[in-house]
PDB file of C-alpha atoms in Angstrom:
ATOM      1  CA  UNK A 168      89.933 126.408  95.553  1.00  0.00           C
ATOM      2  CA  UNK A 169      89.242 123.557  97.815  1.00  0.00           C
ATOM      3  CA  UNK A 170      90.873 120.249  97.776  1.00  0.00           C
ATOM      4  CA  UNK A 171      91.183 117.260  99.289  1.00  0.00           C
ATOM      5  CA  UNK A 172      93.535 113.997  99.481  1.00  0.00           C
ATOM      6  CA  UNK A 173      91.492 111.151 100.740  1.00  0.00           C
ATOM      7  CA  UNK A 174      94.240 108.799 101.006  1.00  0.00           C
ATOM      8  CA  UNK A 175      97.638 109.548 101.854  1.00  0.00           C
ATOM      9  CA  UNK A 176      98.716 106.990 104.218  1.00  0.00           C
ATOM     10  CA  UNK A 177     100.905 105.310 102.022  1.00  0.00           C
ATOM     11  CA  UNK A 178     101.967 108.236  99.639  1.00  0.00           C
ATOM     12  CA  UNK A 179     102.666 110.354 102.639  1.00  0.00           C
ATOM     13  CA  UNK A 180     102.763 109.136 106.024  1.00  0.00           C
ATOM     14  CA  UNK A 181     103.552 112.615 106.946  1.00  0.00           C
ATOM     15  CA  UNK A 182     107.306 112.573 106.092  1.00  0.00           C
ATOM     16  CA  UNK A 183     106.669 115.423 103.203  1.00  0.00           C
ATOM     17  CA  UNK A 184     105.606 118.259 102.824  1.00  0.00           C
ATOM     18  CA  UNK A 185     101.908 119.353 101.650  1.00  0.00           C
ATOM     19  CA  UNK A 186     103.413 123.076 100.782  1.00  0.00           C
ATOM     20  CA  UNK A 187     103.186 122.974  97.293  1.00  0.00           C
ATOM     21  CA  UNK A 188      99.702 121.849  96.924  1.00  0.00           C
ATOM     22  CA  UNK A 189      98.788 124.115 100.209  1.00  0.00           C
ATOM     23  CA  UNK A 190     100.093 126.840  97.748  1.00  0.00           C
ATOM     24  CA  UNK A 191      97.729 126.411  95.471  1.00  0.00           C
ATOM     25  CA  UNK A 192      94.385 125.507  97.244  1.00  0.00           C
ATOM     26  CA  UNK A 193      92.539 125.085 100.685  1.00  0.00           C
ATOM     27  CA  UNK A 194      93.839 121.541 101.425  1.00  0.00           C
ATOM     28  CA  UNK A 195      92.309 118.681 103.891  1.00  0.00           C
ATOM     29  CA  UNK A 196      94.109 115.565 103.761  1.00  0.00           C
ATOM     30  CA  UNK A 197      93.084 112.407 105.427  1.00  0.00           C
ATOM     31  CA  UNK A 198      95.194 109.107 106.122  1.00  0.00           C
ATOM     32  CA  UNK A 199      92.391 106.558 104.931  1.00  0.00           C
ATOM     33  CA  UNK A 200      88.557 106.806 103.043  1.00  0.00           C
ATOM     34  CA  UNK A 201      86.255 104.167 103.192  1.00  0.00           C
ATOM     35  CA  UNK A 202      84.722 103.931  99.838  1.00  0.00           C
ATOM     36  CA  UNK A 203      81.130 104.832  99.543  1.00  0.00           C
ATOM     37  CA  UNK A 204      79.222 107.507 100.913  1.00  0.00           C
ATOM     38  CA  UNK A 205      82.334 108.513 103.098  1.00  0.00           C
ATOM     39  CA  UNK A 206      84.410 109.704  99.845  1.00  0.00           C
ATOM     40  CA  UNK A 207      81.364 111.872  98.995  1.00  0.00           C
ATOM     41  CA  UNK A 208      81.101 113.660 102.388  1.00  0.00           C
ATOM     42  CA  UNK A 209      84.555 114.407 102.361  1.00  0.00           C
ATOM     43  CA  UNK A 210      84.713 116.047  99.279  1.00  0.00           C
ATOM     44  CA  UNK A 211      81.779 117.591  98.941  1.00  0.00           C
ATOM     45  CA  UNK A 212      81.842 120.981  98.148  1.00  0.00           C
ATOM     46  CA  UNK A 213      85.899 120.589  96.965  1.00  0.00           C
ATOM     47  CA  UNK A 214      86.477 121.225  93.044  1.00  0.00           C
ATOM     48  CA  UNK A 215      89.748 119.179  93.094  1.00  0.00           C
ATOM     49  CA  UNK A 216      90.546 115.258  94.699  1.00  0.00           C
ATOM     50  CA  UNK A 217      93.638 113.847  95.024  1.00  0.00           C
ATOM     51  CA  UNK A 218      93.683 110.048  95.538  1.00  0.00           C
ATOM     52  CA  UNK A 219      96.164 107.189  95.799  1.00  0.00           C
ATOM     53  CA  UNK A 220      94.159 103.530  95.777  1.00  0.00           C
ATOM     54  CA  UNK A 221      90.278 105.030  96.429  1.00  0.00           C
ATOM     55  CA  UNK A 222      87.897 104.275  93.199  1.00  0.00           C
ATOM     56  CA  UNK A 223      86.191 107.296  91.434  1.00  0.00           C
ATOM     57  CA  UNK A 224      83.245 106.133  89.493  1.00  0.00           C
ATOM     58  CA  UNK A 225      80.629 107.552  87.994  1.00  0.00           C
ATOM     59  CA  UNK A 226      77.910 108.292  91.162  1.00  0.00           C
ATOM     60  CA  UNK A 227      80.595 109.621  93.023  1.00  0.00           C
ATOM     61  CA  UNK A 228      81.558 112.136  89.932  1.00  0.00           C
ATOM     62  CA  UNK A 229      78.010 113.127  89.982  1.00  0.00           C
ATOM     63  CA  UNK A 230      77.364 113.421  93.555  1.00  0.00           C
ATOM     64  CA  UNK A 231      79.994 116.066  93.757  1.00  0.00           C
ATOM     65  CA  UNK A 232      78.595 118.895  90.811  1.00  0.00           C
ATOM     66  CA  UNK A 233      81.483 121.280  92.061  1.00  0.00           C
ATOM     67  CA  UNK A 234      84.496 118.674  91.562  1.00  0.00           C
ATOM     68  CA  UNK A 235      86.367 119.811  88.305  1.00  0.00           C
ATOM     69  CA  UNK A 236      89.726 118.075  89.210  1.00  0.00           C
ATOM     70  CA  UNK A 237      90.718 114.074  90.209  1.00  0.00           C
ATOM     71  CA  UNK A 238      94.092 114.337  90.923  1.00  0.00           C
ATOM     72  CA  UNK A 239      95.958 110.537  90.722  1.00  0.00           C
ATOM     73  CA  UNK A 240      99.045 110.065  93.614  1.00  0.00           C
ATOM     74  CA  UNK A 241      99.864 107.171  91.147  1.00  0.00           C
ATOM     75  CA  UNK A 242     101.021 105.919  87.537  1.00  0.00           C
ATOM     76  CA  UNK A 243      98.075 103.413  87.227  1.00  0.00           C
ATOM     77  CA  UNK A 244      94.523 104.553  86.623  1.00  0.00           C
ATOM     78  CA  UNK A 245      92.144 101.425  86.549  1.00  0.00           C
ATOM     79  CA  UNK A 246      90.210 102.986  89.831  1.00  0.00           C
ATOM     80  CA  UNK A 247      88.833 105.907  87.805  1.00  0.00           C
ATOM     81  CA  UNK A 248      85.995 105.841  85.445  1.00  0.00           C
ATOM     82  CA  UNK A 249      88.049 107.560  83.077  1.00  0.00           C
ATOM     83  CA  UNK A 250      84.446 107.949  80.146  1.00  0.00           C
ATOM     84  CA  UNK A 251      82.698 109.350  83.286  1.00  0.00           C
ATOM     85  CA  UNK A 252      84.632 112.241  83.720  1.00  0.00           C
ATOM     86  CA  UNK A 253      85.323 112.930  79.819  1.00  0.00           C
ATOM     87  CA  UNK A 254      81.917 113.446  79.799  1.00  0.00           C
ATOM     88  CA  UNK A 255      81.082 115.245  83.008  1.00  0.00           C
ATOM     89  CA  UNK A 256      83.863 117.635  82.117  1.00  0.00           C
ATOM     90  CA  UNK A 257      86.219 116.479  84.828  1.00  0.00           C
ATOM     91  CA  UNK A 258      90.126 116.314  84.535  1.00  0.00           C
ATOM     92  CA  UNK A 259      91.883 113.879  85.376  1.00  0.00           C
ATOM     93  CA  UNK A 260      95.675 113.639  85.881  1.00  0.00           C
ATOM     94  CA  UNK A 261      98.551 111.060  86.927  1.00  0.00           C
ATOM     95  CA  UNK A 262     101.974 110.442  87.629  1.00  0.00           C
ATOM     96  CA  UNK A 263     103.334 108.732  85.007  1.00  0.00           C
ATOM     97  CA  UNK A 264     106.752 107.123  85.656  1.00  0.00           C
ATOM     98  CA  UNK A 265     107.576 108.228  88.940  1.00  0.00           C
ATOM     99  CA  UNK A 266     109.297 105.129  90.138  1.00  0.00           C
ATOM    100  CA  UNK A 267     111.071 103.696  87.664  1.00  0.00           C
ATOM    101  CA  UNK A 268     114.476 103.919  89.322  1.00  0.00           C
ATOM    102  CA  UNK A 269     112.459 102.322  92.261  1.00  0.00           C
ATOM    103  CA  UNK A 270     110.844  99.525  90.753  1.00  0.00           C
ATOM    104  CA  UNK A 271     113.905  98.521  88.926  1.00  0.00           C
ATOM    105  CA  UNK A 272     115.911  98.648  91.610  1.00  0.00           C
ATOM    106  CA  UNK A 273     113.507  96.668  93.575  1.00  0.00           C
ATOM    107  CA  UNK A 274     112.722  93.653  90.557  1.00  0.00           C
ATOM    108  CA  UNK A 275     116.189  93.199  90.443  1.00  0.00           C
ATOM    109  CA  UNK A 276     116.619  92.829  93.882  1.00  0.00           C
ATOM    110  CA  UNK A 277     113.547  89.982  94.335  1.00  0.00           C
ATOM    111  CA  UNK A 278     115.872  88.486  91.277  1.00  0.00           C
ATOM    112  CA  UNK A 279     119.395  88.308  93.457  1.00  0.00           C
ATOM    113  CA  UNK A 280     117.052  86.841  96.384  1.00  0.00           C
ATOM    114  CA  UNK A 281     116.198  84.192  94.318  1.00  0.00           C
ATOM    115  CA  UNK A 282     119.694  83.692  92.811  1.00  0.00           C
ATOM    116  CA  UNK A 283     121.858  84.809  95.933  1.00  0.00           C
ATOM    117  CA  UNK A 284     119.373  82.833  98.467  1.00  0.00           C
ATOM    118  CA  UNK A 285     120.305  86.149 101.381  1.00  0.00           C
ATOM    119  CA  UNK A 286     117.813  85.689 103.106  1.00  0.00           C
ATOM    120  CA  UNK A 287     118.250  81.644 103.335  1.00  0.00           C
ATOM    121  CA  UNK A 288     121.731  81.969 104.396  1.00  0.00           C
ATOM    122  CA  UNK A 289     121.013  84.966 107.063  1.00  0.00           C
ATOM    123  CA  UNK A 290     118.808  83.019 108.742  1.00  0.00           C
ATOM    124  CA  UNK A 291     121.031  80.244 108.844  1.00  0.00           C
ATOM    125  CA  UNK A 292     123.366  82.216 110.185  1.00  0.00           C
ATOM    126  CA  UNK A 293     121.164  83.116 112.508  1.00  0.00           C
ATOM    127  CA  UNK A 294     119.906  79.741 113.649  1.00  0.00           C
ATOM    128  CA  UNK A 295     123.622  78.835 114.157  1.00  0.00           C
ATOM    129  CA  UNK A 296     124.618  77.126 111.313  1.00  0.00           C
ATOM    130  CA  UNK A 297     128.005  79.284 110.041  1.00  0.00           C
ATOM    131  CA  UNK A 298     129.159  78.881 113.499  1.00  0.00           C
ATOM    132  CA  UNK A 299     128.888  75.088 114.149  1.00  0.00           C
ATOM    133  CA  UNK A 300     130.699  74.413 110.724  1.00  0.00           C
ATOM    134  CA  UNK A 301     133.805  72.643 109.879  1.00  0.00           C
ATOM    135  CA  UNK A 302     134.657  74.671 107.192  1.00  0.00           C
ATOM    136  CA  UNK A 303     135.091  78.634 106.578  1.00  0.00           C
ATOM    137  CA  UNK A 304     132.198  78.196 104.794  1.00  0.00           C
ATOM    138  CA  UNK A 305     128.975  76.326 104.161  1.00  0.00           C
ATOM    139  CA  UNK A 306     126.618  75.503 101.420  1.00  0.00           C
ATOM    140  CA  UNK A 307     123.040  75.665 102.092  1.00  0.00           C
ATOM    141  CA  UNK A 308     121.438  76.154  98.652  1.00  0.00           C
ATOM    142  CA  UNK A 309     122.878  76.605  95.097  1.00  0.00           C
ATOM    143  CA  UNK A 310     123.220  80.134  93.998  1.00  0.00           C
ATOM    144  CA  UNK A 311     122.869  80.912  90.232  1.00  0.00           C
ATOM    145  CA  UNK A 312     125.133  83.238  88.253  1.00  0.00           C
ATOM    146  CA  UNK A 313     123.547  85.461  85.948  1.00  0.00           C
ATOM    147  CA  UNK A 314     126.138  86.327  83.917  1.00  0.00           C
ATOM    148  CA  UNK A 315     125.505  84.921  80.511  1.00  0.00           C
ATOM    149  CA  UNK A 316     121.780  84.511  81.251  1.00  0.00           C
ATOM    150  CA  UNK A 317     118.932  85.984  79.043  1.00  0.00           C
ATOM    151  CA  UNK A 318     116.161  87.932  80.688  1.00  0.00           C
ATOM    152  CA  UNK A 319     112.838  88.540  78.857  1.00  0.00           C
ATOM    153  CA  UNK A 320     111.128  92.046  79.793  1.00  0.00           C
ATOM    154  CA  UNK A 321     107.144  92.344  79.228  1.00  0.00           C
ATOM    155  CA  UNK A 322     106.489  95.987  79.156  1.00  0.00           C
ATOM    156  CA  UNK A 323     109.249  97.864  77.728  1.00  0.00           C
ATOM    157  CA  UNK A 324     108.402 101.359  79.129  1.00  0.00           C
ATOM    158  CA  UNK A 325     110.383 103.386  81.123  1.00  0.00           C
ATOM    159  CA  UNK A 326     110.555 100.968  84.133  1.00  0.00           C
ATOM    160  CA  UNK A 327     111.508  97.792  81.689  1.00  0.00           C
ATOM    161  CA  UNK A 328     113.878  99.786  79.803  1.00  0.00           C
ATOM    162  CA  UNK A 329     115.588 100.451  83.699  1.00  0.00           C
ATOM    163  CA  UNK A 330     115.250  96.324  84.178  1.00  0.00           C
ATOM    164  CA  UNK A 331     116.912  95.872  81.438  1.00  0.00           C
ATOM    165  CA  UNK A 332     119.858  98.384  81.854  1.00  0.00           C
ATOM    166  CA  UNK A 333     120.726  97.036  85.390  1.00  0.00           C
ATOM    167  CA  UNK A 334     120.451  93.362  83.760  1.00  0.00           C
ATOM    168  CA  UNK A 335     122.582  94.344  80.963  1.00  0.00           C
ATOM    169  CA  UNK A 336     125.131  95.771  83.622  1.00  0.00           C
ATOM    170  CA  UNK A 337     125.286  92.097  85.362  1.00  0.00           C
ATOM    171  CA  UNK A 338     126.232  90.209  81.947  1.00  0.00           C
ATOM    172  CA  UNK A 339     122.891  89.040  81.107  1.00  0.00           C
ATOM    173  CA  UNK A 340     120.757  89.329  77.402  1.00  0.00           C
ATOM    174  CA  UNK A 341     117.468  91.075  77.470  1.00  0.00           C
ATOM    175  CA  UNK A 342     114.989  90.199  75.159  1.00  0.00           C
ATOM    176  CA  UNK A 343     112.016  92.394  74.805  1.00  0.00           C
ATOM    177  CA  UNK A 344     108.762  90.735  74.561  1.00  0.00           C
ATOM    178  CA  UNK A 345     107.494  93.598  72.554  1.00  0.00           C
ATOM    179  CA  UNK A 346     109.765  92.837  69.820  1.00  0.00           C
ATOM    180  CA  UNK A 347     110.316  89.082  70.388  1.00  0.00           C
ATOM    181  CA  UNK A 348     107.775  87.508  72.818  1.00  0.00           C
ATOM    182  CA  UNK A 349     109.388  83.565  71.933  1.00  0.00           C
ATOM    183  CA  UNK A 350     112.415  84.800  73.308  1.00  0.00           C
ATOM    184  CA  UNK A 351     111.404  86.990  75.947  1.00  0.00           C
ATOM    185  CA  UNK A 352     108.862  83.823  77.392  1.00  0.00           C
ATOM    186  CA  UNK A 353     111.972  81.260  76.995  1.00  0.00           C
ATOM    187  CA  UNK A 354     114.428  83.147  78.802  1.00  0.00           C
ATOM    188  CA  UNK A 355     116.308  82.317  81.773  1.00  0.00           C
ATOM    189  CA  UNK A 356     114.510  85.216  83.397  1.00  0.00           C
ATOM    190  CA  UNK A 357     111.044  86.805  82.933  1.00  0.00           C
ATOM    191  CA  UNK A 358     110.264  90.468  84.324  1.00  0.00           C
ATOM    192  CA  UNK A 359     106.654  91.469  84.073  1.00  0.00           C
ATOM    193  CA  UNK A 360     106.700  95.309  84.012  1.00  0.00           C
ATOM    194  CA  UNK A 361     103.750  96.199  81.824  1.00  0.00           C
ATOM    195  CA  UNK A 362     100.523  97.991  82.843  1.00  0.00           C
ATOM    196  CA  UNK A 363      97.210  95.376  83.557  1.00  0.00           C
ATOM    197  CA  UNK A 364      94.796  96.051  81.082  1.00  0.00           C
ATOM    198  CA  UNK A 365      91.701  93.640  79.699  1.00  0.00           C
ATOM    199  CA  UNK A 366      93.832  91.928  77.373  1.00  0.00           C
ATOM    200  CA  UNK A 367      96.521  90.667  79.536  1.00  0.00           C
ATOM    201  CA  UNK A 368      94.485  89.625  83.008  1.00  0.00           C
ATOM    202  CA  UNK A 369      95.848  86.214  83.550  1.00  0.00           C
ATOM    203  CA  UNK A 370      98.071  86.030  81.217  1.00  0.00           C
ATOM    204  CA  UNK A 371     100.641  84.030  82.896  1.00  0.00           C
ATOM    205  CA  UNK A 372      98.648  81.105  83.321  1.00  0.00           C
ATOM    206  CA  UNK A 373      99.624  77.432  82.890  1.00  0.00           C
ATOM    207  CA  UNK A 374      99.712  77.136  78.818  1.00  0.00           C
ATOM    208  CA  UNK A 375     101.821  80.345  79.401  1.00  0.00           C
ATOM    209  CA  UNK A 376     104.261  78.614  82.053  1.00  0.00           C
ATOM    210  CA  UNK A 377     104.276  75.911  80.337  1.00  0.00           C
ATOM    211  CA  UNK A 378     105.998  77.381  77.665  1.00  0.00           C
ATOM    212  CA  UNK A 379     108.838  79.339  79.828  1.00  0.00           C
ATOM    213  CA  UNK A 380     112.869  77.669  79.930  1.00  0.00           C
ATOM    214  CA  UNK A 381     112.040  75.192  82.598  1.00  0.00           C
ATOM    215  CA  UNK A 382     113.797  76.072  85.650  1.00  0.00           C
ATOM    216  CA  UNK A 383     113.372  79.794  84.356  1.00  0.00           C
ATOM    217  CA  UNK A 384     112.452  82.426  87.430  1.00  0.00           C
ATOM    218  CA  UNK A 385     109.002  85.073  87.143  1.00  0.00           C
ATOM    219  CA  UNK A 386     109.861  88.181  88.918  1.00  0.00           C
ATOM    220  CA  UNK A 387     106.238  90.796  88.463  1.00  0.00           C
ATOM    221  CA  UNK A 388     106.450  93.853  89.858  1.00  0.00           C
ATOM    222  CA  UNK A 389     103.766  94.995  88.014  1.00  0.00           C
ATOM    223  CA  UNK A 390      99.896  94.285  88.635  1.00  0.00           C
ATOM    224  CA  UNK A 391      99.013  90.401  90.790  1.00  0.00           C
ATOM    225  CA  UNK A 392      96.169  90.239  88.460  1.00  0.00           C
ATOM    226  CA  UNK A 393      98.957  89.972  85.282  1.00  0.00           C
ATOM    227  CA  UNK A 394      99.632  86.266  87.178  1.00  0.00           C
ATOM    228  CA  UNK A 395      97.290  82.955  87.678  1.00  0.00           C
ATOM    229  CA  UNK A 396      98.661  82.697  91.274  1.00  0.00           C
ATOM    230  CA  UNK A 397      97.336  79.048  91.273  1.00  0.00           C
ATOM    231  CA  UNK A 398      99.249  78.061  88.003  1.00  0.00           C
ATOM    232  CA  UNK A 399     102.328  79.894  89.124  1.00  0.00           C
ATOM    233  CA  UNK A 400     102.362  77.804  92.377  1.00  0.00           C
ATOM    234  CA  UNK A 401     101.874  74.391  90.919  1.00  0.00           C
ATOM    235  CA  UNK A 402     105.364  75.634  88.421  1.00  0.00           C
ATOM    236  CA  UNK A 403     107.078  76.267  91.882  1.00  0.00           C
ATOM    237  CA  UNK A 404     106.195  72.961  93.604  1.00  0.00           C
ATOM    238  CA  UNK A 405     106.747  71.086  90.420  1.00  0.00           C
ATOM    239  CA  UNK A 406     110.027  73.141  89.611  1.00  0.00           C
ATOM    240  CA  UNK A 407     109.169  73.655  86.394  1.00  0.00           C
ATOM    241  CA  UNK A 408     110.403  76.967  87.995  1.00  0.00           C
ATOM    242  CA  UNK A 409     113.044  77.914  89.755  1.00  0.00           C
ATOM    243  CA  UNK A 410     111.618  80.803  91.615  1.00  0.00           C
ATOM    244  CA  UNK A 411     109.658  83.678  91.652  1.00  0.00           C
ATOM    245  CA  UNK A 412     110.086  87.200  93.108  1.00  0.00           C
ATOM    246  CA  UNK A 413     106.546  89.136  93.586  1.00  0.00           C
ATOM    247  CA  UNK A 414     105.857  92.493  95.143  1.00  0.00           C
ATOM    248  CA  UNK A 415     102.528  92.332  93.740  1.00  0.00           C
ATOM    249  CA  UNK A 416      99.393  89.859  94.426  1.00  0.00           C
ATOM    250  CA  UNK A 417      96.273  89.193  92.576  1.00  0.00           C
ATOM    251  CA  UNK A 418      94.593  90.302  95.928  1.00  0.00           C
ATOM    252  CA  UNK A 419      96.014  93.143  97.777  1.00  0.00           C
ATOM    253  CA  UNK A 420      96.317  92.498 101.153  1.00  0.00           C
ATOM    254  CA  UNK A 421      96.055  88.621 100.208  1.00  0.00           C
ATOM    255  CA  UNK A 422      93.888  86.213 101.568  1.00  0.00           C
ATOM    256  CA  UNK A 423      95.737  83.538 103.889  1.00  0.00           C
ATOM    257  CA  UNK A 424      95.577  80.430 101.851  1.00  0.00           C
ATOM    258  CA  UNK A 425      97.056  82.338  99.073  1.00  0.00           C
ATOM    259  CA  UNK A 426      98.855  79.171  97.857  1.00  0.00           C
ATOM    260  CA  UNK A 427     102.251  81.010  96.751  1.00  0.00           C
ATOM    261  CA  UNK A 428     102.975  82.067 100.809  1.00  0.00           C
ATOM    262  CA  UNK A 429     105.165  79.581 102.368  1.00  0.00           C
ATOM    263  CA  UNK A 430     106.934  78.378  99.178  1.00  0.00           C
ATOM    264  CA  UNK A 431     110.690  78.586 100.089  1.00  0.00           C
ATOM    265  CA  UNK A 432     110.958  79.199  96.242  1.00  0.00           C
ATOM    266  CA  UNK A 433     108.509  82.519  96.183  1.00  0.00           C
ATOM    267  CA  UNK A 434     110.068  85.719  97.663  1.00  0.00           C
ATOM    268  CA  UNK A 435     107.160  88.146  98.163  1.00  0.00           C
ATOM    269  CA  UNK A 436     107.242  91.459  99.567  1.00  0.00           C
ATOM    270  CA  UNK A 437     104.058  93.721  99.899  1.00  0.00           C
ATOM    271  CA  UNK A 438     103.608  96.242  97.328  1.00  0.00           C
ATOM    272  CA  UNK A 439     106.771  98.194  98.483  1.00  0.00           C
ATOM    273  CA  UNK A 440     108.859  98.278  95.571  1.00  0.00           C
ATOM    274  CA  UNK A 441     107.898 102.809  95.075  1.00  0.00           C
ATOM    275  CA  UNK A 442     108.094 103.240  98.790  1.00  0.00           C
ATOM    276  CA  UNK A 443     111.467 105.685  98.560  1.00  0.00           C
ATOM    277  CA  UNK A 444     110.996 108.385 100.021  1.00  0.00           C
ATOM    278  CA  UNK A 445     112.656 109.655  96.910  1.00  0.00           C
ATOM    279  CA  UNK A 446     109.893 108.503  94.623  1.00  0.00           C
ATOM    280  CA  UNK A 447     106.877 109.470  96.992  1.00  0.00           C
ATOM    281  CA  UNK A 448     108.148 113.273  96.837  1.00  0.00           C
ATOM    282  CA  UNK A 449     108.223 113.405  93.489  1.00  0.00           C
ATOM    283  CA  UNK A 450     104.524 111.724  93.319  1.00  0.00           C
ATOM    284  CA  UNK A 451     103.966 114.660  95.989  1.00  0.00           C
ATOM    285  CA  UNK A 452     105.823 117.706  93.632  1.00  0.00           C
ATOM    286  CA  UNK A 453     103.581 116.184  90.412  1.00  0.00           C
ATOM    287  CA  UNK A 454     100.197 116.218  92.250  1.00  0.00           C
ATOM    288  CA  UNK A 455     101.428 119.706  93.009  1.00  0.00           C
ATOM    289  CA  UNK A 456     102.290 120.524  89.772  1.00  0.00           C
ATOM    290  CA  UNK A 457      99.462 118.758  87.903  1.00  0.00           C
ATOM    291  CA  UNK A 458      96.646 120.433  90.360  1.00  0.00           C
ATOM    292  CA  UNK A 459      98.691 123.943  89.342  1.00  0.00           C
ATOM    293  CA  UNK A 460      98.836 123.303  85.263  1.00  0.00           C
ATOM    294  CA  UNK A 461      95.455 122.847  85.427  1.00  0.00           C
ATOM    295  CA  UNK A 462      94.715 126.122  87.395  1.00  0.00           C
ATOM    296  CA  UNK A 463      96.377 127.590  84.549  1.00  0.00           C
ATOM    297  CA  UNK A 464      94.451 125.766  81.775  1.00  0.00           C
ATOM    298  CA  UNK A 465      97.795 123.317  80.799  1.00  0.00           C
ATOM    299  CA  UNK A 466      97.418 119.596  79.960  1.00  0.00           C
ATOM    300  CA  UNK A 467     100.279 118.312  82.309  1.00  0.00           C
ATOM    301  CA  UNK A 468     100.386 114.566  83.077  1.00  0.00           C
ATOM    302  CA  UNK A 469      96.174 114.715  81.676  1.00  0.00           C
ATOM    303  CA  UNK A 470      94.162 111.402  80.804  1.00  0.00           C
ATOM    304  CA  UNK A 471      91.186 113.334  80.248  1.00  0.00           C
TER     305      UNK A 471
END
């Protein structure tokens, strides 16, 4: 069996292993694919694809008659024309879950950067501020306590349920929006964690903000297009919130004049929150593992 990985750049820079999935099939990996007629060159001829961000749609599918196999380095699965390959008789697998450890770890942590201000007080450090002071100490900006705070959770899968634990473990009240969505949207704190389907695209948009605790903080490290990025920036310079932590944007890389960069209240970081090396092996051992199942006829991990 041939197969390919078109690109692996960010699942595997080349600090893992390919073994597994060398195992199993004649493997060419590649760093980067420009869409188009560049993803059907390179896979030509290969009956399985493994692919991290690159779209699969349905001219691609039938470009490639010998491809039986679209292997997904990823949980999400939006970039695949999922009805396309049901009926072209193509399987499709992902890797559900991988990074929930991860991603909890890392929404909590754009939380404590907007309650613990690090960052603000690191670079004052840095600028000289600690050391020209009068005091053993200084106070730049307020920090919150979160300790007796309530934290709403949209999406209470296995990476919300994680959110959740870890706020529980700091003294704060979660309220699932599953179960409670008044509560969950007045909280102190809301986590998005939930997939982005058609349903919820925008859904934190003004009449939504509008309706959060005012002075409440948005942390999303789920899908930018979950957010209206404009209505989320007018909360920020208003302060009808607090803050907001995002390692997601609506627009991935995002466009300059994104109007959220450069608000000392918005704590971004790029898309980083399942970069681990922990969770990328284990998106590395499922591909592995998925691409083998379906050697052997299983259903592991299988959309379609």
């Amino acid at each position: 069996m041939k197969s390919v990985f078109l690109d692996c750049a960010i699942v595997n820079p080349g600090d893992i292993s390919w073994e597994k999935i060398q195992e199993l099939s004649d493997f060419t990996w590649y760093e980067r694919t420009a869409e188009g007629s560049k993803v059907t060159g390179r896979i030509r001829g290969a009956e399985a694809v493994f692919i991290d961000a690159v779209a699969m749609d349905r001219k691609t599918m039938e470009d490639c008659p010998e491809l039986k196999f679209i292997g997904i380095a990823a949980t999400g699965f939006n970039h695949v024309d999922l009805d396309a390959a049901r009926e072209l008789g193509i399987a499709v697998a992902n890797v559900p879950s991988y990074a929930g450890d991860a991603v909890a770890q890392h929404a909590i942590a754009l939380l404590l950067a907007v309650t613990n201000k690090v960052q603000v007080y690191n670079d004052a450090i840095i600028d000289g501020q600690w050391q020209g002071s009068q005091d053993y100490t200084f106070v730049k900006a307020p920090l919150t306590l979160l300790a007796g705070k309530s934290i709403g959770i949209m999406g209470y899968g296995a990476i919300g349920r994680r959110v959740g634990e870890i706020a529980e473990a700091l003294g704060m009240t979660v309220n699932v929006y599953s179960r409670d969505p008044e509560a969950a949207v007045t909280s102190d704190v809301l986590s998005l964690n939930c997939p982005l389907t058609r349903e919820n695209t925008g859904i934190v948009d003004a009449d939504f903000i509008s309706r959060m605790k005012d002075g409440a903080v948005l942390i999303n490290t789920a899908r930018g297009g979950l957010v209206d990025e404009k209505a989320l920036a007018d909360a920020l310079r208003s302060g009808k919130l607090a803050g907001a932590g995002l390692d997601v944007m609506a627009q991935e890389p995002p466009e300059e004049d994104n109007p959220l960069i450069g608000l000392e209240n918005c704590y971004i970081t790029p898309h980083i929150a399942f970069i681990p090396i922990e969770a990328r092996r284990t998106v590395v051992d499922t591909c592995a593992d998925n691409l083998r199942s379906f050697i052997n006829g299983g259903m592991l991990n299988r959309l379609v």
